[in-house]
Amino acid sequence: MTEAELQDLLKKNPALRVRGGAPKAKKSKASLPKPMFDSQAEERYYNAYIAPGIYSGLIRDCQLHRTFEIIPATEHWGQKYPARVYTPDFVVCWRDGLVEVIEIKGKVIKRLQRDYHLRRQLFIIKYCNPNEWRFREIKAEEV
């Protein structure tokens, strides 16, 4: 019931009494969007390190699952080859200007993604080294 509807009802029925008053709006700090995570380890890491950093102001920006092209699409003798991309879990921009790329990997997933090592190395060569970004791989078991 809205405030206007409540006031209208009280005018029509003077015998009615409101107990406790209208609910007060909850005060909160900066509201963070509820991101979608690919794993529980990513969510644990976000809640333990990223969200507190955003609240405290140490982290200026955090992008989840941003896609980077590491090999462009090409064509060779009529055969088309799609672009190859690398998608880290977090791209964190710290208050001091440092950009940190964070990848959370479990042992099983690391083994299943056979080309992960190559894509990671191409990403580091193409983006991290020229831009002086820090790359961190965190074991899911340690989060």
PDB file of N, CA and C in Angstrom, residues 22-91:
ATOM      1  N   ALA A  22       4.915   4.094   9.313  1.00  0.00           N
ATOM      2  CA  ALA A  22       5.334   3.585   8.007  1.00  0.00           C
ATOM      3  C   ALA A  22       6.732   2.988   8.108  1.00  0.00           C
ATOM      4  N   PRO A  23       7.004   1.949   7.332  1.00  0.00           N
ATOM      5  CA  PRO A  23       8.352   1.378   7.375  1.00  0.00           C
ATOM      6  C   PRO A  23       9.376   2.373   6.862  1.00  0.00           C
ATOM      7  N   LYS A  24      10.510   2.392   7.528  1.00  0.00           N
ATOM      8  CA  LYS A  24      11.572   3.316   7.145  1.00  0.00           C
ATOM      9  C   LYS A  24      12.459   2.670   6.099  1.00  0.00           C
ATOM     10  N   ALA A  25      12.952   3.495   5.211  1.00  0.00           N
ATOM     11  CA  ALA A  25      13.864   2.992   4.188  1.00  0.00           C
ATOM     12  C   ALA A  25      15.185   2.616   4.849  1.00  0.00           C
ATOM     13  N   LYS A  26      15.710   1.485   4.436  1.00  0.00           N
ATOM     14  CA  LYS A  26      16.990   1.034   4.990  1.00  0.00           C
ATOM     15  C   LYS A  26      18.116   1.857   4.392  1.00  0.00           C
ATOM     16  N   LYS A  27      19.022   2.257   5.249  1.00  0.00           N
ATOM     17  CA  LYS A  27      20.194   2.989   4.775  1.00  0.00           C
ATOM     18  C   LYS A  27      21.249   1.971   4.396  1.00  0.00           C
ATOM     19  N   SER A  28      21.858   2.190   3.267  1.00  0.00           N
ATOM     20  CA  SER A  28      22.921   1.280   2.848  1.00  0.00           C
ATOM     21  C   SER A  28      24.039   2.087   2.216  1.00  0.00           C
ATOM     22  N   LYS A  29      25.183   1.463   2.177  1.00  0.00           N
ATOM     23  CA  LYS A  29      26.311   2.088   1.494  1.00  0.00           C
ATOM     24  C   LYS A  29      26.069   1.960  -0.001  1.00  0.00           C
ATOM     25  N   ALA A  30      27.090   2.078  -0.775  1.00  0.00           N
ATOM     26  CA  ALA A  30      26.962   1.953  -2.217  1.00  0.00           C
ATOM     27  C   ALA A  30      26.362   0.588  -2.553  1.00  0.00           C
ATOM     28  N   SER A  31      25.426   0.587  -3.476  1.00  0.00           N
ATOM     29  CA  SER A  31      24.812  -0.681  -3.836  1.00  0.00           C
ATOM     30  C   SER A  31      25.607  -1.313  -4.976  1.00  0.00           C
ATOM     31  N   LEU A  32      25.946  -2.564  -4.785  1.00  0.00           N
ATOM     32  CA  LEU A  32      26.681  -3.291  -5.803  1.00  0.00           C
ATOM     33  C   LEU A  32      25.722  -4.160  -6.590  1.00  0.00           C
ATOM     34  N   PRO A  33      25.912  -4.262  -7.888  1.00  0.00           N
ATOM     35  CA  PRO A  33      25.051  -5.153  -8.654  1.00  0.00           C
ATOM     36  C   PRO A  33      25.317  -6.601  -8.256  1.00  0.00           C
ATOM     37  N   LYS A  34      24.302  -7.443  -8.388  1.00  0.00           N
ATOM     38  CA  LYS A  34      24.465  -8.865  -8.101  1.00  0.00           C
ATOM     39  C   LYS A  34      24.997  -9.536  -9.362  1.00  0.00           C
ATOM     40  N   PRO A  35      26.296  -9.774  -9.416  1.00  0.00           N
ATOM     41  CA  PRO A  35      26.865 -10.360 -10.625  1.00  0.00           C
ATOM     42  C   PRO A  35      26.582 -11.857 -10.722  1.00  0.00           C
ATOM     43  N   MET A  36      26.687 -12.384 -11.929  1.00  0.00           N
ATOM     44  CA  MET A  36      26.546 -13.817 -12.169  1.00  0.00           C
ATOM     45  C   MET A  36      27.944 -14.419 -12.224  1.00  0.00           C
ATOM     46  N   PHE A  37      28.130 -15.499 -11.500  1.00  0.00           N
ATOM     47  CA  PHE A  37      29.433 -16.139 -11.436  1.00  0.00           C
ATOM     48  C   PHE A  37      29.382 -17.501 -12.108  1.00  0.00           C
ATOM     49  N   ASP A  38      30.524 -17.903 -12.671  1.00  0.00           N
ATOM     50  CA  ASP A  38      30.615 -19.207 -13.307  1.00  0.00           C
ATOM     51  C   ASP A  38      30.895 -20.315 -12.301  1.00  0.00           C
ATOM     52  N   SER A  39      31.383 -19.953 -11.128  1.00  0.00           N
ATOM     53  CA  SER A  39      31.704 -20.973 -10.127  1.00  0.00           C
ATOM     54  C   SER A  39      31.528 -20.412  -8.725  1.00  0.00           C
ATOM     55  N   GLN A  40      31.438 -21.299  -7.756  1.00  0.00           N
ATOM     56  CA  GLN A  40      31.335 -20.876  -6.363  1.00  0.00           C
ATOM     57  C   GLN A  40      32.635 -20.231  -5.901  1.00  0.00           C
ATOM     58  N   ALA A  41      33.751 -20.687  -6.439  1.00  0.00           N
ATOM     59  CA  ALA A  41      35.047 -20.107  -6.062  1.00  0.00           C
ATOM     60  C   ALA A  41      35.117 -18.636  -6.496  1.00  0.00           C
ATOM     61  N   GLU A  42      34.599 -18.316  -7.685  1.00  0.00           N
ATOM     62  CA  GLU A  42      34.568 -16.924  -8.140  1.00  0.00           C
ATOM     63  C   GLU A  42      33.718 -16.083  -7.200  1.00  0.00           C
ATOM     64  N   GLU A  43      32.574 -16.606  -6.805  1.00  0.00           N
ATOM     65  CA  GLU A  43      31.691 -15.863  -5.908  1.00  0.00           C
ATOM     66  C   GLU A  43      32.346 -15.643  -4.541  1.00  0.00           C
ATOM     67  N   ARG A  44      33.014 -16.680  -4.025  1.00  0.00           N
ATOM     68  CA  ARG A  44      33.706 -16.536  -2.740  1.00  0.00           C
ATOM     69  C   ARG A  44      34.801 -15.481  -2.833  1.00  0.00           C
ATOM     70  N   TYR A  45      35.571 -15.499  -3.922  1.00  0.00           N
ATOM     71  CA  TYR A  45      36.642 -14.518  -4.101  1.00  0.00           C
ATOM     72  C   TYR A  45      36.059 -13.111  -4.195  1.00  0.00           C
ATOM     73  N   TYR A  46      34.992 -12.956  -4.960  1.00  0.00           N
ATOM     74  CA  TYR A  46      34.362 -11.641  -5.115  1.00  0.00           C
ATOM     75  C   TYR A  46      33.894 -11.117  -3.763  1.00  0.00           C
ATOM     76  N   ASN A  47      33.199 -11.949  -3.006  1.00  0.00           N
ATOM     77  CA  ASN A  47      32.670 -11.520  -1.714  1.00  0.00           C
ATOM     78  C   ASN A  47      33.772 -11.258  -0.691  1.00  0.00           C
ATOM     79  N   ALA A  48      34.877 -11.982  -0.772  1.00  0.00           N
ATOM     80  CA  ALA A  48      35.957 -11.826   0.204  1.00  0.00           C
ATOM     81  C   ALA A  48      36.902 -10.679  -0.128  1.00  0.00           C
ATOM     82  N   TYR A  49      37.138 -10.406  -1.401  1.00  0.00           N
ATOM     83  CA  TYR A  49      38.164  -9.425  -1.770  1.00  0.00           C
ATOM     84  C   TYR A  49      37.646  -8.259  -2.623  1.00  0.00           C
ATOM     85  N   ILE A  50      36.868  -8.542  -3.646  1.00  0.00           N
ATOM     86  CA  ILE A  50      36.451  -7.497  -4.589  1.00  0.00           C
ATOM     87  C   ILE A  50      35.419  -6.557  -3.955  1.00  0.00           C
ATOM     88  N   ALA A  51      34.330  -7.111  -3.433  1.00  0.00           N
ATOM     89  CA  ALA A  51      33.265  -6.269  -2.863  1.00  0.00           C
ATOM     90  C   ALA A  51      33.778  -5.376  -1.731  1.00  0.00           C
ATOM     91  N   PRO A  52      34.555  -5.899  -0.773  1.00  0.00           N
ATOM     92  CA  PRO A  52      35.091  -4.996   0.259  1.00  0.00           C
ATOM     93  C   PRO A  52      35.993  -3.899  -0.313  1.00  0.00           C
ATOM     94  N   GLY A  53      36.743  -4.220  -1.373  1.00  0.00           N
ATOM     95  CA  GLY A  53      37.590  -3.215  -2.010  1.00  0.00           C
ATOM     96  C   GLY A  53      36.788  -2.122  -2.688  1.00  0.00           C
ATOM     97  N   ILE A  54      35.654  -2.494  -3.261  1.00  0.00           N
ATOM     98  CA  ILE A  54      34.784  -1.498  -3.898  1.00  0.00           C
ATOM     99  C   ILE A  54      34.162  -0.607  -2.825  1.00  0.00           C
ATOM    100  N   TYR A  55      33.664  -1.221  -1.746  1.00  0.00           N
ATOM    101  CA  TYR A  55      33.057  -0.441  -0.656  1.00  0.00           C
ATOM    102  C   TYR A  55      34.053   0.534  -0.030  1.00  0.00           C
ATOM    103  N   SER A  56      35.289   0.087   0.150  1.00  0.00           N
ATOM    104  CA  SER A  56      36.284   0.938   0.816  1.00  0.00           C
ATOM    105  C   SER A  56      36.882   1.989  -0.117  1.00  0.00           C
ATOM    106  N   GLY A  57      36.692   1.833  -1.420  1.00  0.00           N
ATOM    107  CA  GLY A  57      37.229   2.799  -2.367  1.00  0.00           C
ATOM    108  C   GLY A  57      38.596   2.417  -2.915  1.00  0.00           C
ATOM    109  N   LEU A  58      39.150   1.288  -2.481  1.00  0.00           N
ATOM    110  CA  LEU A  58      40.444   0.851  -3.016  1.00  0.00           C
ATOM    111  C   LEU A  58      40.325   0.416  -4.475  1.00  0.00           C
ATOM    112  N   ILE A  59      39.172  -0.161  -4.829  1.00  0.00           N
ATOM    113  CA  ILE A  59      38.936  -0.608  -6.199  1.00  0.00           C
ATOM    114  C   ILE A  59      38.035   0.416  -6.876  1.00  0.00           C
ATOM    115  N   ARG A  60      38.527   0.962  -7.985  1.00  0.00           N
ATOM    116  CA  ARG A  60      37.771   1.963  -8.725  1.00  0.00           C
ATOM    117  C   ARG A  60      36.733   1.321  -9.636  1.00  0.00           C
ATOM    118  N   ASP A  61      37.090   0.176 -10.242  1.00  0.00           N
ATOM    119  CA  ASP A  61      36.180  -0.493 -11.174  1.00  0.00           C
ATOM    120  C   ASP A  61      36.523  -1.971 -11.223  1.00  0.00           C
ATOM    121  N   CYS A  62      35.512  -2.799 -11.426  1.00  0.00           N
ATOM    122  CA  CYS A  62      35.727  -4.239 -11.574  1.00  0.00           C
ATOM    123  C   CYS A  62      34.790  -4.750 -12.656  1.00  0.00           C
ATOM    124  N   GLN A  63      35.369  -5.383 -13.659  1.00  0.00           N
ATOM    125  CA  GLN A  63      34.577  -5.952 -14.743  1.00  0.00           C
ATOM    126  C   GLN A  63      34.659  -7.464 -14.648  1.00  0.00           C
ATOM    127  N   LEU A  64      33.505  -8.107 -14.753  1.00  0.00           N
ATOM    128  CA  LEU A  64      33.440  -9.559 -14.696  1.00  0.00           C
ATOM    129  C   LEU A  64      33.310 -10.124 -16.105  1.00  0.00           C
ATOM    130  N   HIS A  65      34.104 -11.109 -16.399  1.00  0.00           N
ATOM    131  CA  HIS A  65      34.037 -11.862 -17.656  1.00  0.00           C
ATOM    132  C   HIS A  65      34.108 -10.967 -18.894  1.00  0.00           C
ATOM    133  N   ARG A  66      35.042 -10.030 -18.876  1.00  0.00           N
ATOM    134  CA  ARG A  66      35.284  -9.177 -20.041  1.00  0.00           C
ATOM    135  C   ARG A  66      36.026 -10.004 -21.094  1.00  0.00           C
ATOM    136  N   THR A  67      35.616  -9.889 -22.335  1.00  0.00           N
ATOM    137  CA  THR A  67      36.188 -10.689 -23.418  1.00  0.00           C
ATOM    138  C   THR A  67      37.251  -9.894 -24.173  1.00  0.00           C
ATOM    139  N   PHE A  68      38.399 -10.530 -24.399  1.00  0.00           N
ATOM    140  CA  PHE A  68      39.499  -9.935 -25.145  1.00  0.00           C
ATOM    141  C   PHE A  68      39.796 -10.819 -26.355  1.00  0.00           C
ATOM    142  N   GLU A  69      39.948 -10.191 -27.505  1.00  0.00           N
ATOM    143  CA  GLU A  69      40.305 -10.945 -28.710  1.00  0.00           C
ATOM    144  C   GLU A  69      41.811 -11.170 -28.715  1.00  0.00           C
ATOM    145  N   ILE A  70      42.229 -12.435 -28.760  1.00  0.00           N
ATOM    146  CA  ILE A  70      43.666 -12.716 -28.763  1.00  0.00           C
ATOM    147  C   ILE A  70      44.172 -13.104 -30.144  1.00  0.00           C
ATOM    148  N   ILE A  71      43.285 -13.644 -30.989  1.00  0.00           N
ATOM    149  CA  ILE A  71      43.635 -13.955 -32.376  1.00  0.00           C
ATOM    150  C   ILE A  71      42.465 -13.493 -33.238  1.00  0.00           C
ATOM    151  N   PRO A  72      42.697 -12.629 -34.221  1.00  0.00           N
ATOM    152  CA  PRO A  72      41.585 -12.147 -35.043  1.00  0.00           C
ATOM    153  C   PRO A  72      41.058 -13.231 -35.986  1.00  0.00           C
ATOM    154  N   ALA A  73      39.820 -13.053 -36.418  1.00  0.00           N
ATOM    155  CA  ALA A  73      39.237 -13.971 -37.392  1.00  0.00           C
ATOM    156  C   ALA A  73      40.016 -13.849 -38.695  1.00  0.00           C
ATOM    157  N   THR A  74      40.099 -14.944 -39.415  1.00  0.00           N
ATOM    158  CA  THR A  74      40.856 -14.934 -40.667  1.00  0.00           C
ATOM    159  C   THR A  74      40.227 -15.916 -41.653  1.00  0.00           C
ATOM    160  N   GLU A  75      40.676 -15.804 -42.883  1.00  0.00           N
ATOM    161  CA  GLU A  75      40.215 -16.724 -43.919  1.00  0.00           C
ATOM    162  C   GLU A  75      41.432 -17.179 -44.711  1.00  0.00           C
ATOM    163  N   HIS A  76      41.459 -18.464 -45.047  1.00  0.00           N
ATOM    164  CA  HIS A  76      42.579 -19.027 -45.796  1.00  0.00           C
ATOM    165  C   HIS A  76      42.022 -20.004 -46.823  1.00  0.00           C
ATOM    166  N   TRP A  77      42.157 -19.671 -48.080  1.00  0.00           N
ATOM    167  CA  TRP A  77      41.709 -20.476 -49.198  1.00  0.00           C
ATOM    168  C   TRP A  77      40.239 -20.873 -49.064  1.00  0.00           C
ATOM    169  N   GLY A  78      39.433 -19.875 -48.732  1.00  0.00           N
ATOM    170  CA  GLY A  78      37.991 -20.115 -48.635  1.00  0.00           C
ATOM    171  C   GLY A  78      37.532 -20.682 -47.295  1.00  0.00           C
ATOM    172  N   GLN A  79      38.453 -21.108 -46.483  1.00  0.00           N
ATOM    173  CA  GLN A  79      38.111 -21.637 -45.156  1.00  0.00           C
ATOM    174  C   GLN A  79      38.153 -20.494 -44.144  1.00  0.00           C
ATOM    175  N   LYS A  80      37.031 -20.270 -43.441  1.00  0.00           N
ATOM    176  CA  LYS A  80      36.976 -19.192 -42.455  1.00  0.00           C
ATOM    177  C   LYS A  80      37.300 -19.738 -41.075  1.00  0.00           C
ATOM    178  N   TYR A  81      38.124 -18.979 -40.366  1.00  0.00           N
ATOM    179  CA  TYR A  81      38.501 -19.326 -38.997  1.00  0.00           C
ATOM    180  C   TYR A  81      38.022 -18.220 -38.066  1.00  0.00           C
ATOM    181  N   PRO A  82      37.275 -18.567 -37.029  1.00  0.00           N
ATOM    182  CA  PRO A  82      36.740 -17.528 -36.137  1.00  0.00           C
ATOM    183  C   PRO A  82      37.829 -16.911 -35.260  1.00  0.00           C
ATOM    184  N   ALA A  83      37.512 -15.751 -34.744  1.00  0.00           N
ATOM    185  CA  ALA A  83      38.426 -15.099 -33.802  1.00  0.00           C
ATOM    186  C   ALA A  83      38.500 -15.939 -32.531  1.00  0.00           C
ATOM    187  N   ARG A  84      39.644 -15.893 -31.892  1.00  0.00           N
ATOM    188  CA  ARG A  84      39.826 -16.596 -30.617  1.00  0.00           C
ATOM    189  C   ARG A  84      39.886 -15.559 -29.520  1.00  0.00           C
ATOM    190  N   VAL A  85      39.196 -15.839 -28.413  1.00  0.00           N
ATOM    191  CA  VAL A  85      39.103 -14.869 -27.339  1.00  0.00           C
ATOM    192  C   VAL A  85      39.567 -15.474 -26.023  1.00  0.00           C
ATOM    193  N   TYR A  86      39.879 -14.575 -25.096  1.00  0.00           N
ATOM    194  CA  TYR A  86      40.213 -14.967 -23.726  1.00  0.00           C
ATOM    195  C   TYR A  86      39.315 -14.150 -22.802  1.00  0.00           C
ATOM    196  N   THR A  87      38.681 -14.813 -21.846  1.00  0.00           N
ATOM    197  CA  THR A  87      37.753 -14.156 -20.940  1.00  0.00           C
ATOM    198  C   THR A  87      38.184 -14.417 -19.497  1.00  0.00           C
ATOM    199  N   PRO A  88      38.917 -13.488 -18.893  1.00  0.00           N
ATOM    200  CA  PRO A  88      39.301 -13.662 -17.484  1.00  0.00           C
ATOM    201  C   PRO A  88      38.092 -13.452 -16.574  1.00  0.00           C
ATOM    202  N   ASP A  89      38.201 -13.930 -15.351  1.00  0.00           N
ATOM    203  CA  ASP A  89      37.089 -13.809 -14.408  1.00  0.00           C
ATOM    204  C   ASP A  89      36.879 -12.368 -13.953  1.00  0.00           C
ATOM    205  N   PHE A  90      37.964 -11.669 -13.623  1.00  0.00           N
ATOM    206  CA  PHE A  90      37.853 -10.295 -13.132  1.00  0.00           C
ATOM    207  C   PHE A  90      38.930  -9.428 -13.772  1.00  0.00           C
ATOM    208  N   VAL A  91      38.554  -8.205 -14.140  1.00  0.00           N
ATOM    209  CA  VAL A  91      39.508  -7.171 -14.522  1.00  0.00           C
ATOM    210  C   VAL A  91      39.288  -6.041 -13.518  1.00  0.00           C
TER     211      VAL A  91
END
